[in-house]
Each structure stands twice: as structure tokens, then as C-alpha cells.
Tab-separated table of C-alpha atoms in Angstrom:
chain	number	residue	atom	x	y	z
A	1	UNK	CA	0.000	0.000	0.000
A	2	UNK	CA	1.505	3.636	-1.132
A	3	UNK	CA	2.446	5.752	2.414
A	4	UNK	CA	0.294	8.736	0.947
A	5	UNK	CA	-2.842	6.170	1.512
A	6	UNK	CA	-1.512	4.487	5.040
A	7	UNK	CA	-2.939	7.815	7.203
A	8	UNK	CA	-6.570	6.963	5.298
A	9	UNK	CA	-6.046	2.930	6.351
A	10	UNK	CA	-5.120	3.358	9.471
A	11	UNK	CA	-8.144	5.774	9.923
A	12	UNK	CA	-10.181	3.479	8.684
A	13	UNK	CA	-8.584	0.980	11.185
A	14	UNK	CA	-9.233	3.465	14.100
A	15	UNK	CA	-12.928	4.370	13.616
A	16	UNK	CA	-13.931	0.530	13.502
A	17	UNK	CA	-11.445	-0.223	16.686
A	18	UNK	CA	-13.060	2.461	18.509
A	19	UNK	CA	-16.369	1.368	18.094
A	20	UNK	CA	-15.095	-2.270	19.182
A	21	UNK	CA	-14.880	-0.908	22.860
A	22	UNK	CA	-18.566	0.842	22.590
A	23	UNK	CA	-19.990	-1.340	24.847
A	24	UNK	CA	-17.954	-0.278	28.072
A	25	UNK	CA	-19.198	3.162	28.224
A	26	UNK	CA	-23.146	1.229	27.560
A	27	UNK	CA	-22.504	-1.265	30.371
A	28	UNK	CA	-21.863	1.500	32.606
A	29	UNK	CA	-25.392	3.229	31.727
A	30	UNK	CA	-27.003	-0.373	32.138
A	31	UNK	CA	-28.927	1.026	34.882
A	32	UNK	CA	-30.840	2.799	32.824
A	33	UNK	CA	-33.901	2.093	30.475
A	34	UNK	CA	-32.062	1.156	26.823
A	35	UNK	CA	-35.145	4.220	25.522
A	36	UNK	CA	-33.450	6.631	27.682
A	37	UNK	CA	-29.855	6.044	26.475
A	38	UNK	CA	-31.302	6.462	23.080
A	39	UNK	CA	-32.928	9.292	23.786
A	40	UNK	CA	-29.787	11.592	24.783
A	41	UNK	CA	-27.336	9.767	22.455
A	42	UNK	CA	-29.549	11.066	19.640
A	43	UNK	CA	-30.251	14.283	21.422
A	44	UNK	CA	-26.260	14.883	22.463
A	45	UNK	CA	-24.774	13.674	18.965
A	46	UNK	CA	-27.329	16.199	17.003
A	47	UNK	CA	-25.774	19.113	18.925
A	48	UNK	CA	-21.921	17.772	18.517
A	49	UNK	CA	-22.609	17.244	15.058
A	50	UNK	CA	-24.221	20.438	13.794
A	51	UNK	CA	-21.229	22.146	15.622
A	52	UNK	CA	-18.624	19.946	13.524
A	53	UNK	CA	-20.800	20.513	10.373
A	54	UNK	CA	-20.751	24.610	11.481
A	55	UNK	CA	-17.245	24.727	12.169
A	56	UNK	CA	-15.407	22.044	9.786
A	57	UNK	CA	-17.386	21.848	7.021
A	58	UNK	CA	-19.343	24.330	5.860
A	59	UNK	CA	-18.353	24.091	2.334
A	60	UNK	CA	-19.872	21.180	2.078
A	61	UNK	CA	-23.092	22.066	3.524
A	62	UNK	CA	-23.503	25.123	1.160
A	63	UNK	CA	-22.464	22.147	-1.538
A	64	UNK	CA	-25.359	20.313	-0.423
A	65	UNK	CA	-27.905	22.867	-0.267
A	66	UNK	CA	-26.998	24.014	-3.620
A	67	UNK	CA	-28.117	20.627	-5.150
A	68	UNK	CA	-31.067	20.159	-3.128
A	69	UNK	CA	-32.164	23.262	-4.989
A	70	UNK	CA	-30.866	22.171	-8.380
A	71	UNK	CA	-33.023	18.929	-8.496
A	72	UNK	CA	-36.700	18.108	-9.522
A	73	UNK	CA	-39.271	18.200	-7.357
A	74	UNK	CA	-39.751	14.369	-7.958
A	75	UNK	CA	-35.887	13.648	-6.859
A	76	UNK	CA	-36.862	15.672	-3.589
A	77	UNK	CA	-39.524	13.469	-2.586
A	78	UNK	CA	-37.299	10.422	-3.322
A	79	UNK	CA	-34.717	11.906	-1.431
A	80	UNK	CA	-36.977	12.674	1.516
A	81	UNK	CA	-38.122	9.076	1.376
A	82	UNK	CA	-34.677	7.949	1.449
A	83	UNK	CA	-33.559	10.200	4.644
A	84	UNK	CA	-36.810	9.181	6.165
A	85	UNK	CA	-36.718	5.269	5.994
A	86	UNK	CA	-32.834	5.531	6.599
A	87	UNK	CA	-33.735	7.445	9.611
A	88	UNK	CA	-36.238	4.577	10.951
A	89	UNK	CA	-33.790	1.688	10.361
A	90	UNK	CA	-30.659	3.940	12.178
A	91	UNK	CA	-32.462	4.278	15.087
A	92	UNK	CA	-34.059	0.939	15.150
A	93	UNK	CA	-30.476	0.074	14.871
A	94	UNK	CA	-29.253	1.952	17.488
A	95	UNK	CA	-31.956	0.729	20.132
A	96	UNK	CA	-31.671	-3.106	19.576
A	97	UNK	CA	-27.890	-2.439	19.811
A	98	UNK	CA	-27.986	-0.681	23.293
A	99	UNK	CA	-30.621	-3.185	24.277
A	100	UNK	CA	-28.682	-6.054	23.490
A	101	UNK	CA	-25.851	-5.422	24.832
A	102	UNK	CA	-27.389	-4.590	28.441
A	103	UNK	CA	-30.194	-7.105	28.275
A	104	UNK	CA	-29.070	-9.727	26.138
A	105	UNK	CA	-25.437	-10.247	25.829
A	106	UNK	CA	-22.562	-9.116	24.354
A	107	UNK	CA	-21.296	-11.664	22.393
A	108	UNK	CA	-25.243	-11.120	20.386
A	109	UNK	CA	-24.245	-7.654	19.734
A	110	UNK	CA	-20.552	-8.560	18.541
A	111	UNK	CA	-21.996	-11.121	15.919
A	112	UNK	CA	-24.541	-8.747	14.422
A	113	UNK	CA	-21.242	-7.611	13.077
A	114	UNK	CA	-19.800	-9.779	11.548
A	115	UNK	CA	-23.544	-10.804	9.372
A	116	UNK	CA	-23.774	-7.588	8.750
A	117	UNK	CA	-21.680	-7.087	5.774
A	118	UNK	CA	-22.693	-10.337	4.527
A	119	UNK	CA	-26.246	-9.482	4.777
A	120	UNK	CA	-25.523	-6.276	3.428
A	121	UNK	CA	-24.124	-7.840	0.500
A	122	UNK	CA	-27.065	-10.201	0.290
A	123	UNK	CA	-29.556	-7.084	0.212
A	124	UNK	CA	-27.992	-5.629	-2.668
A	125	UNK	CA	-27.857	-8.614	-4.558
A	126	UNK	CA	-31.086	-8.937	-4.143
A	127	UNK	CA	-32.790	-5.008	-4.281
A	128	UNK	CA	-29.813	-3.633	-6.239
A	129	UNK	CA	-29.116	-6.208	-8.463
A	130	UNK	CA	-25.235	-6.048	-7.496
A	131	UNK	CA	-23.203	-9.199	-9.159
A	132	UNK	CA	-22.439	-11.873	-6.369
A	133	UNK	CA	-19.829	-14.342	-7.320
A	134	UNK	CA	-20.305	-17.744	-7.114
A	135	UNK	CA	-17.390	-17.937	-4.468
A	136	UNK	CA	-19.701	-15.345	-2.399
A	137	UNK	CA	-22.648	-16.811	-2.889
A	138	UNK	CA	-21.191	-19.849	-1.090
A	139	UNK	CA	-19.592	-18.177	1.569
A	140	UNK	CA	-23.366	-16.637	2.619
A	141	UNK	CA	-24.810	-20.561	2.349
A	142	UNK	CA	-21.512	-20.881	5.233
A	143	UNK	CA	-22.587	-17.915	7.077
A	144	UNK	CA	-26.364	-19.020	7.357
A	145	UNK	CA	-25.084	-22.458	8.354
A	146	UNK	CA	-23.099	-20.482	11.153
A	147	UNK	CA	-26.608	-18.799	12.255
A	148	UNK	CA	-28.397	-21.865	12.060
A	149	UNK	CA	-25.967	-23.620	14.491
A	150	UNK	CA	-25.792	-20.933	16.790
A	151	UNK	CA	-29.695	-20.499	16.652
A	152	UNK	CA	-29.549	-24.579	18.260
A	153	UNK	CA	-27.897	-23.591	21.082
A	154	UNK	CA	-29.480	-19.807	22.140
A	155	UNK	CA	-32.241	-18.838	19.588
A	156	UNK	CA	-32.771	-15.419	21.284
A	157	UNK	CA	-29.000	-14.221	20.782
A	158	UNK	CA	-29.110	-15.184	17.397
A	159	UNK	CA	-32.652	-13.264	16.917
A	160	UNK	CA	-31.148	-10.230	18.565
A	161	UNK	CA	-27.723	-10.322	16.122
A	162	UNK	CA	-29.791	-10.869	13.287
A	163	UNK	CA	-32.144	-7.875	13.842
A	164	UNK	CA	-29.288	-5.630	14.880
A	165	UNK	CA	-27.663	-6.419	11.553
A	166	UNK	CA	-30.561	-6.678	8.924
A	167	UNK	CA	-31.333	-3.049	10.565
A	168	UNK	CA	-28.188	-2.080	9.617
A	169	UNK	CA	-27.534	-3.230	6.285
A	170	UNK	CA	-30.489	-2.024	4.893
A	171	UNK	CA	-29.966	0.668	6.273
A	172	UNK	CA	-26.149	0.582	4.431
A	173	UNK	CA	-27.989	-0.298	1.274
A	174	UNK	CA	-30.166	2.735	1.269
A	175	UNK	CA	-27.151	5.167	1.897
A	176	UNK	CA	-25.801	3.083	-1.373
A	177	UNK	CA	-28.701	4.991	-3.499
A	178	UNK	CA	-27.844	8.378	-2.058
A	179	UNK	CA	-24.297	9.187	-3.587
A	180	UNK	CA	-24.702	12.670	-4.455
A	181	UNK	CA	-25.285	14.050	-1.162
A	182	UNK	CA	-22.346	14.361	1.777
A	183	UNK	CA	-22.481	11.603	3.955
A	184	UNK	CA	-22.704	13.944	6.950
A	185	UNK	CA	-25.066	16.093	6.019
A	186	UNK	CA	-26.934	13.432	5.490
A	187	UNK	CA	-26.029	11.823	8.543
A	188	UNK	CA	-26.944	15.244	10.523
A	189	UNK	CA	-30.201	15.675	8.889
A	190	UNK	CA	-30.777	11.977	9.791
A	191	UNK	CA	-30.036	12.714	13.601
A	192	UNK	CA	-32.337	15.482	13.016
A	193	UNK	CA	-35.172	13.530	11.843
A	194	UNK	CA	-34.301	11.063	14.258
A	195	UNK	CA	-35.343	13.578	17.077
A	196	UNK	CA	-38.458	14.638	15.625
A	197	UNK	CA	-39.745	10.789	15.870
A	198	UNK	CA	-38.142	10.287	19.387
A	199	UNK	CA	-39.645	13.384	20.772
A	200	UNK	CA	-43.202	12.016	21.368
A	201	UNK	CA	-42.190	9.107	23.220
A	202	UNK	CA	-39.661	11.094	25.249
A	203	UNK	CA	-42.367	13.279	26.165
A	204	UNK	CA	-44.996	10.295	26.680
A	205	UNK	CA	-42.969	8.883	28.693
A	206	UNK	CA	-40.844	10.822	30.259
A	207	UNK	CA	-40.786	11.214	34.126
A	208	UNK	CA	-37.195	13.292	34.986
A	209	UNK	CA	-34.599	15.158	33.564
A	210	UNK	CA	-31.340	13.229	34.751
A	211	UNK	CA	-29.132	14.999	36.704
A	212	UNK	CA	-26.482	12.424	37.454
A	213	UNK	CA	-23.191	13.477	35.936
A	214	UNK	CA	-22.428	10.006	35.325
A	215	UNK	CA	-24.631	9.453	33.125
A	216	UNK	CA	-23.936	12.409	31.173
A	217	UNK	CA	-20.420	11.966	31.292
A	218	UNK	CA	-20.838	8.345	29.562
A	219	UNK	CA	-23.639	9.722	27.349
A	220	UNK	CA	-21.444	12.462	25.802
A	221	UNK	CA	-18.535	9.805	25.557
A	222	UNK	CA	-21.215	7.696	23.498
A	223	UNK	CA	-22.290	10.897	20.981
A	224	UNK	CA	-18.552	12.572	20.786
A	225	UNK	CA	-15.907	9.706	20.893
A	226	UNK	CA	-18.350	6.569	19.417
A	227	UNK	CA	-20.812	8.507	16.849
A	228	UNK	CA	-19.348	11.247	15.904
A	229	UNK	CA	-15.151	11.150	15.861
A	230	UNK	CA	-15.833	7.406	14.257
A	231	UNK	CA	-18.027	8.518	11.769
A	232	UNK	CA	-15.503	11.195	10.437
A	233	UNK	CA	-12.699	8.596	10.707
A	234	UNK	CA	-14.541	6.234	8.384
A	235	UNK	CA	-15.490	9.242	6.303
A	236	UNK	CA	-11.836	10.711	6.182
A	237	UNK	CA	-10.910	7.040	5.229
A	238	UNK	CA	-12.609	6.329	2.124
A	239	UNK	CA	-11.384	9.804	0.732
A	240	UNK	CA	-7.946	7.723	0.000
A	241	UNK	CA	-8.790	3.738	-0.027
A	242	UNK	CA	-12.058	1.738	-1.949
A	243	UNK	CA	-14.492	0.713	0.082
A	244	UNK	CA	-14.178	-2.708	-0.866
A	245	UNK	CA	-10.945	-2.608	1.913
A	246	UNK	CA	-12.998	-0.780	4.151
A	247	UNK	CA	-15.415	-3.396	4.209
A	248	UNK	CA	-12.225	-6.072	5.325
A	249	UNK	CA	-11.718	-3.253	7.871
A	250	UNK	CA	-14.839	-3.669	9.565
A	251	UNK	CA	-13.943	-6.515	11.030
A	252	UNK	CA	-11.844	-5.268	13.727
A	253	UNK	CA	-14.893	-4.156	15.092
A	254	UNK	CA	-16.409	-7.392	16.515
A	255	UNK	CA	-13.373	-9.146	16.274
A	256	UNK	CA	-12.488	-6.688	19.938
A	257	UNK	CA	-16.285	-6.147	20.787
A	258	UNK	CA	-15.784	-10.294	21.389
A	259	UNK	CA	-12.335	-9.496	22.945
A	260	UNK	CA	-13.902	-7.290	25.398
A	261	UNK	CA	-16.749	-9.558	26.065
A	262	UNK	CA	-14.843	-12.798	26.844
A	263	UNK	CA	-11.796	-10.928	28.366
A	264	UNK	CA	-13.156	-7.377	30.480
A	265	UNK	CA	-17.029	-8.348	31.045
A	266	UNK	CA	-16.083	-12.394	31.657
A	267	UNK	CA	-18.990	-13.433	29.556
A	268	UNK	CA	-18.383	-17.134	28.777
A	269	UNK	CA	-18.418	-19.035	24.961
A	270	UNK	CA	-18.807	-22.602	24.987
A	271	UNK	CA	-17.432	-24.701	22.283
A	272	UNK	CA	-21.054	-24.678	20.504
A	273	UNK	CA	-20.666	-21.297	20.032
A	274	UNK	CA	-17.015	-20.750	19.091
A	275	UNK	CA	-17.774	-23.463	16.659
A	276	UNK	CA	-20.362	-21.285	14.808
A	277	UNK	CA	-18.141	-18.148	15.612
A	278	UNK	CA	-14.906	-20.029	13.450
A	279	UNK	CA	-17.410	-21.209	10.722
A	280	UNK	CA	-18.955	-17.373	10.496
A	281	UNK	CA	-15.296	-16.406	10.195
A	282	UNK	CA	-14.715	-18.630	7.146
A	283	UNK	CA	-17.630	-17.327	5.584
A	284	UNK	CA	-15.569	-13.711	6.020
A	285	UNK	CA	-12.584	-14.696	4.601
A	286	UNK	CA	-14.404	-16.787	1.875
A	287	UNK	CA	-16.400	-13.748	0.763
A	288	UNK	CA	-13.747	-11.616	0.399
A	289	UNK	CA	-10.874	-13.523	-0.453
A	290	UNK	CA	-10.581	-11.720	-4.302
A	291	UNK	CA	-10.171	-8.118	-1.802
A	292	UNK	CA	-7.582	-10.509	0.235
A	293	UNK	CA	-5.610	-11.849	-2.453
A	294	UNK	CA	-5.781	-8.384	-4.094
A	295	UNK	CA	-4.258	-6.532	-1.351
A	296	UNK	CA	-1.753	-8.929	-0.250
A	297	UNK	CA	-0.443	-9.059	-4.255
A	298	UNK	CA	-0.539	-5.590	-4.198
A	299	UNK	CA	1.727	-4.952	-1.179
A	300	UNK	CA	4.408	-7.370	-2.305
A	301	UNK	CA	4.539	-5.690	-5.381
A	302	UNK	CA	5.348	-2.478	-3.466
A	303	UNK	CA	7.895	-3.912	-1.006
């Protein structure tokens, strides 16, 4: 790999490794109703957000707003459908992943994933019409193999990772169709939006404004140093690399999300499930073994 692209891998590297640790700063809010913690990530990251959008990148906000006015009035209403259901699916995301990984376990959370980019790849085969090889066809028959013996031994885990990670990936596949708009902005307005539909419930339901400064210490740890400084990571990443190596990237995620499970939180994996872990993990490499083999010709070449 050329040295004027290593500070955009290693990036990339960082923003996925930082979001392998998320669920320390959630297991110390597990007190707490998973709806709440929602409720002020969204709320906290919209105001940390607009102020990096205000401050860093205001070009591309005036960019943005420029199109917006450029386009048909049909492409508006497609792209307000898109922000809207993208919206939906994020936070649905965003909840079953804070619930899981107080309620359910961590290792469910962790697994989501590593499906995800498979089912991600799966969705656009199927609603985009992207090519699948047969090599990666196979690998997703391994992967639902892997599901299917982890579903034997704890059905609900397995429910909860799959959720988490269709969410997700559909999610991913509807940011796909929305390439001429900065993934920020769009992120920001999504946040946005986000509030608007938590707001009734919040009110609904809410009974007091917390006041504990540990919970808004971990709560602005969650918006600032998980949502936001991530999300510009991956962002700043894929200005020099393809996202075909980002997606090999990703993997470092779960890969310490487990780490921290077995090895900081003590939860315990029998052989059942590190079976179905190691298969799931063939299915990875399997899928993207062409990216593999690419990458690894391509840095011999340049040694």
C-alpha cells in the first residue's frame, strides 16, 4: 500500500477499533432504560454534530444545499423518502444495539457484526441487483449455516444479532442509493429527523430530567468519541482507499467487541458457540478472499 494512503487505512482501522470498545461506556449506563440512552445519544450527537458541520465543514453544507435546490421536485420526494426510511432503520439500529448489549449479551451484539456485511451484501444482490460471485454466494450458504448452528444452542442471541444487523444493512444499502449528497449532512439531517420521531415518546414517557453526571459523562462519551469522531474517521478514510478494503476493515470491530466480552465483562463461549463463531469467520474470509488476495499481491509488489 503507497504511504500517501496508510494515514486513510489506518483511519479506517481506528474508527472501527473504537467502536469495538462501545460497549464499556453502555454497560456502565445499564442502569438505565435502553429508551433513555437512546434518547440523549440522539439528542447529544445532534448538537456535537451540527457544531462539527458549522465549524469544519461548511463548504460542504452550502455544496449540499446548492443541489437540493438544483433537483426536480420528484428527486426531492425520493430523497426525503430515502432520509426518512434511513432514519427509521438507524435508530431501530441503534436501540436493539444498546438493548442487546445490556439485556441480552454481548457476544449477540458482537456477531450482528460480523452478518452484517454479509447481509448487506445479500440485500444488494437482491434489491440492487449487485453481481455476487459464485465464491460469495457460497460463503453466505456458510454464514447461514453459522446462524443456524448458533440459533440450536441460544435462539434469542441469534434473533437479537440478526435484527441488529438486517437493521443495519439495509440501512447501508439505502445510503448506497444516495451518492450525491455528503455523507454527513446526510447523517446530521438523519439525527435530526431522528429527534423529531423520538420526541413524542420522550415526552410520553418521560418522568425526569437526569441529573447524574455520570450518566452524562458516559452519554457524551457515546455521541462525541463513538458517533461522531468514528463517523468522520470512516469518512476521512474512504477519501484515500475503496471501500471494498474498508469493508475487510470492519472486522476489527467485533473481532475486539468479542475481545472485550470474553476478556473485560467475563462473559463465557462454549465450544457450541465458538464453533459457529470459526465457521462465520470462514464465511468472512471466503467472501472476500478476491479483496484478500488483491491486497496482499498488491503490497508485495510495493515492497
Amino acid at each position: 500500500m503507497p504511504k500517501s494512503n496508510l494515514k486513510y487505512f489506518f483511519a479506517g482501522i481506528l474508527s472501527f477499533a473504537i467502536w469495538g470498545f462501545f460497549s464499556i461506556p453502555l454497560r456502565n449506563l445499564k442502569e438505565f432504560p435502553s429508551e433513555e440512552i437512546l434518547y440523549y445519544r440522539i439528542f447529544t450527537s445532534l448538537v456535537f454534530i451540527w457544531i462539527a458541520i458549522f465549524l469544519f465543514r461548511r463548504k460542504y453544507l452550502k455544496k449540499d444545499i446548492a443541489y437540493l435546490s438544483s433537483v426536480t421536485g420528484k428527486e426531492k420526494r425520493t430523497i426525503a423518502l430515502q432520509v426518512v426510511g434511513s432514519t427509521i432503520l438507524l435508530t431501530s439500529n441503534w436501540y436493539t444495539y444498546i438493548y442487546a448489549v445490556n439485556n441480552v449479551s454481548l457476544q449477540s451484539a458482537a456477531f450482528a457484526y460480523m452478518v452484517c456485511p454479509l447481509i448487506t451484501a445479500f440485500g444488494g444482490f437482491i434489491l440492487l441487483k449487485e453481481e455476487l460471485s459464485r465464491l460469495k454466494l457460497i460463503s453466505l450458504g456458510i454464514a447461514l449455516f453459522s446462524i443456524i448452528l448458533l440459533a440450536s444452542g441460544s435462539f434469542v442471541e441469534v434473533a437479537w444479532s440478526v435484527v441488529i444487523a438486517t437493521l443495519y444493512a439495509f440501512y447501508l444499502i439505502l445510503q448506497r442509493k444516495m451518492q450525491n449528497l455528503d455523507k454527513l449532512n446526510v447523517l446530521a439531517t438523519q439525527i435530526g429527523f431522528a429527534v423529531l420521531l423520538m420526541l413524542p415518546f420522550y415526552i410520553s414517557k418521560h418522568e425526569s430530567f437526569p441529573s447524574d453526571l455520570w450518566f452524562w459523562g458516559n452519554i457524551t462519551v457515546v455521541a462525541v468519541v463513538f458517533t461522531i469522531i468514528p463517523l468522520f474517521l470512516s469518512l476521512y478514510a474512504l477519501i484515500g482507499i475503496p471501500s471494498s478494503t474498508l469493508g475487510i476493515i470492519i472486522y476489527v470491530n467485533p473481532l475486539i467487541a468479542f475481545a472485550v466480552a470474553i476478556f473485560y465483562f467475563d462473559e463465557h463461549i462454549d465450544s457450541h458457540k465458538l464453533s459457529a463463531y470459526l465457521l462465520l469467520l470462514v464465511s468472512v474470509i471466503v467472501f472476500n478472499w478476491g479483496i484478500i488476495k488483491d491486497i496482499f499481491t498488491f503490497n508485495r509488489k510495493n515492497i
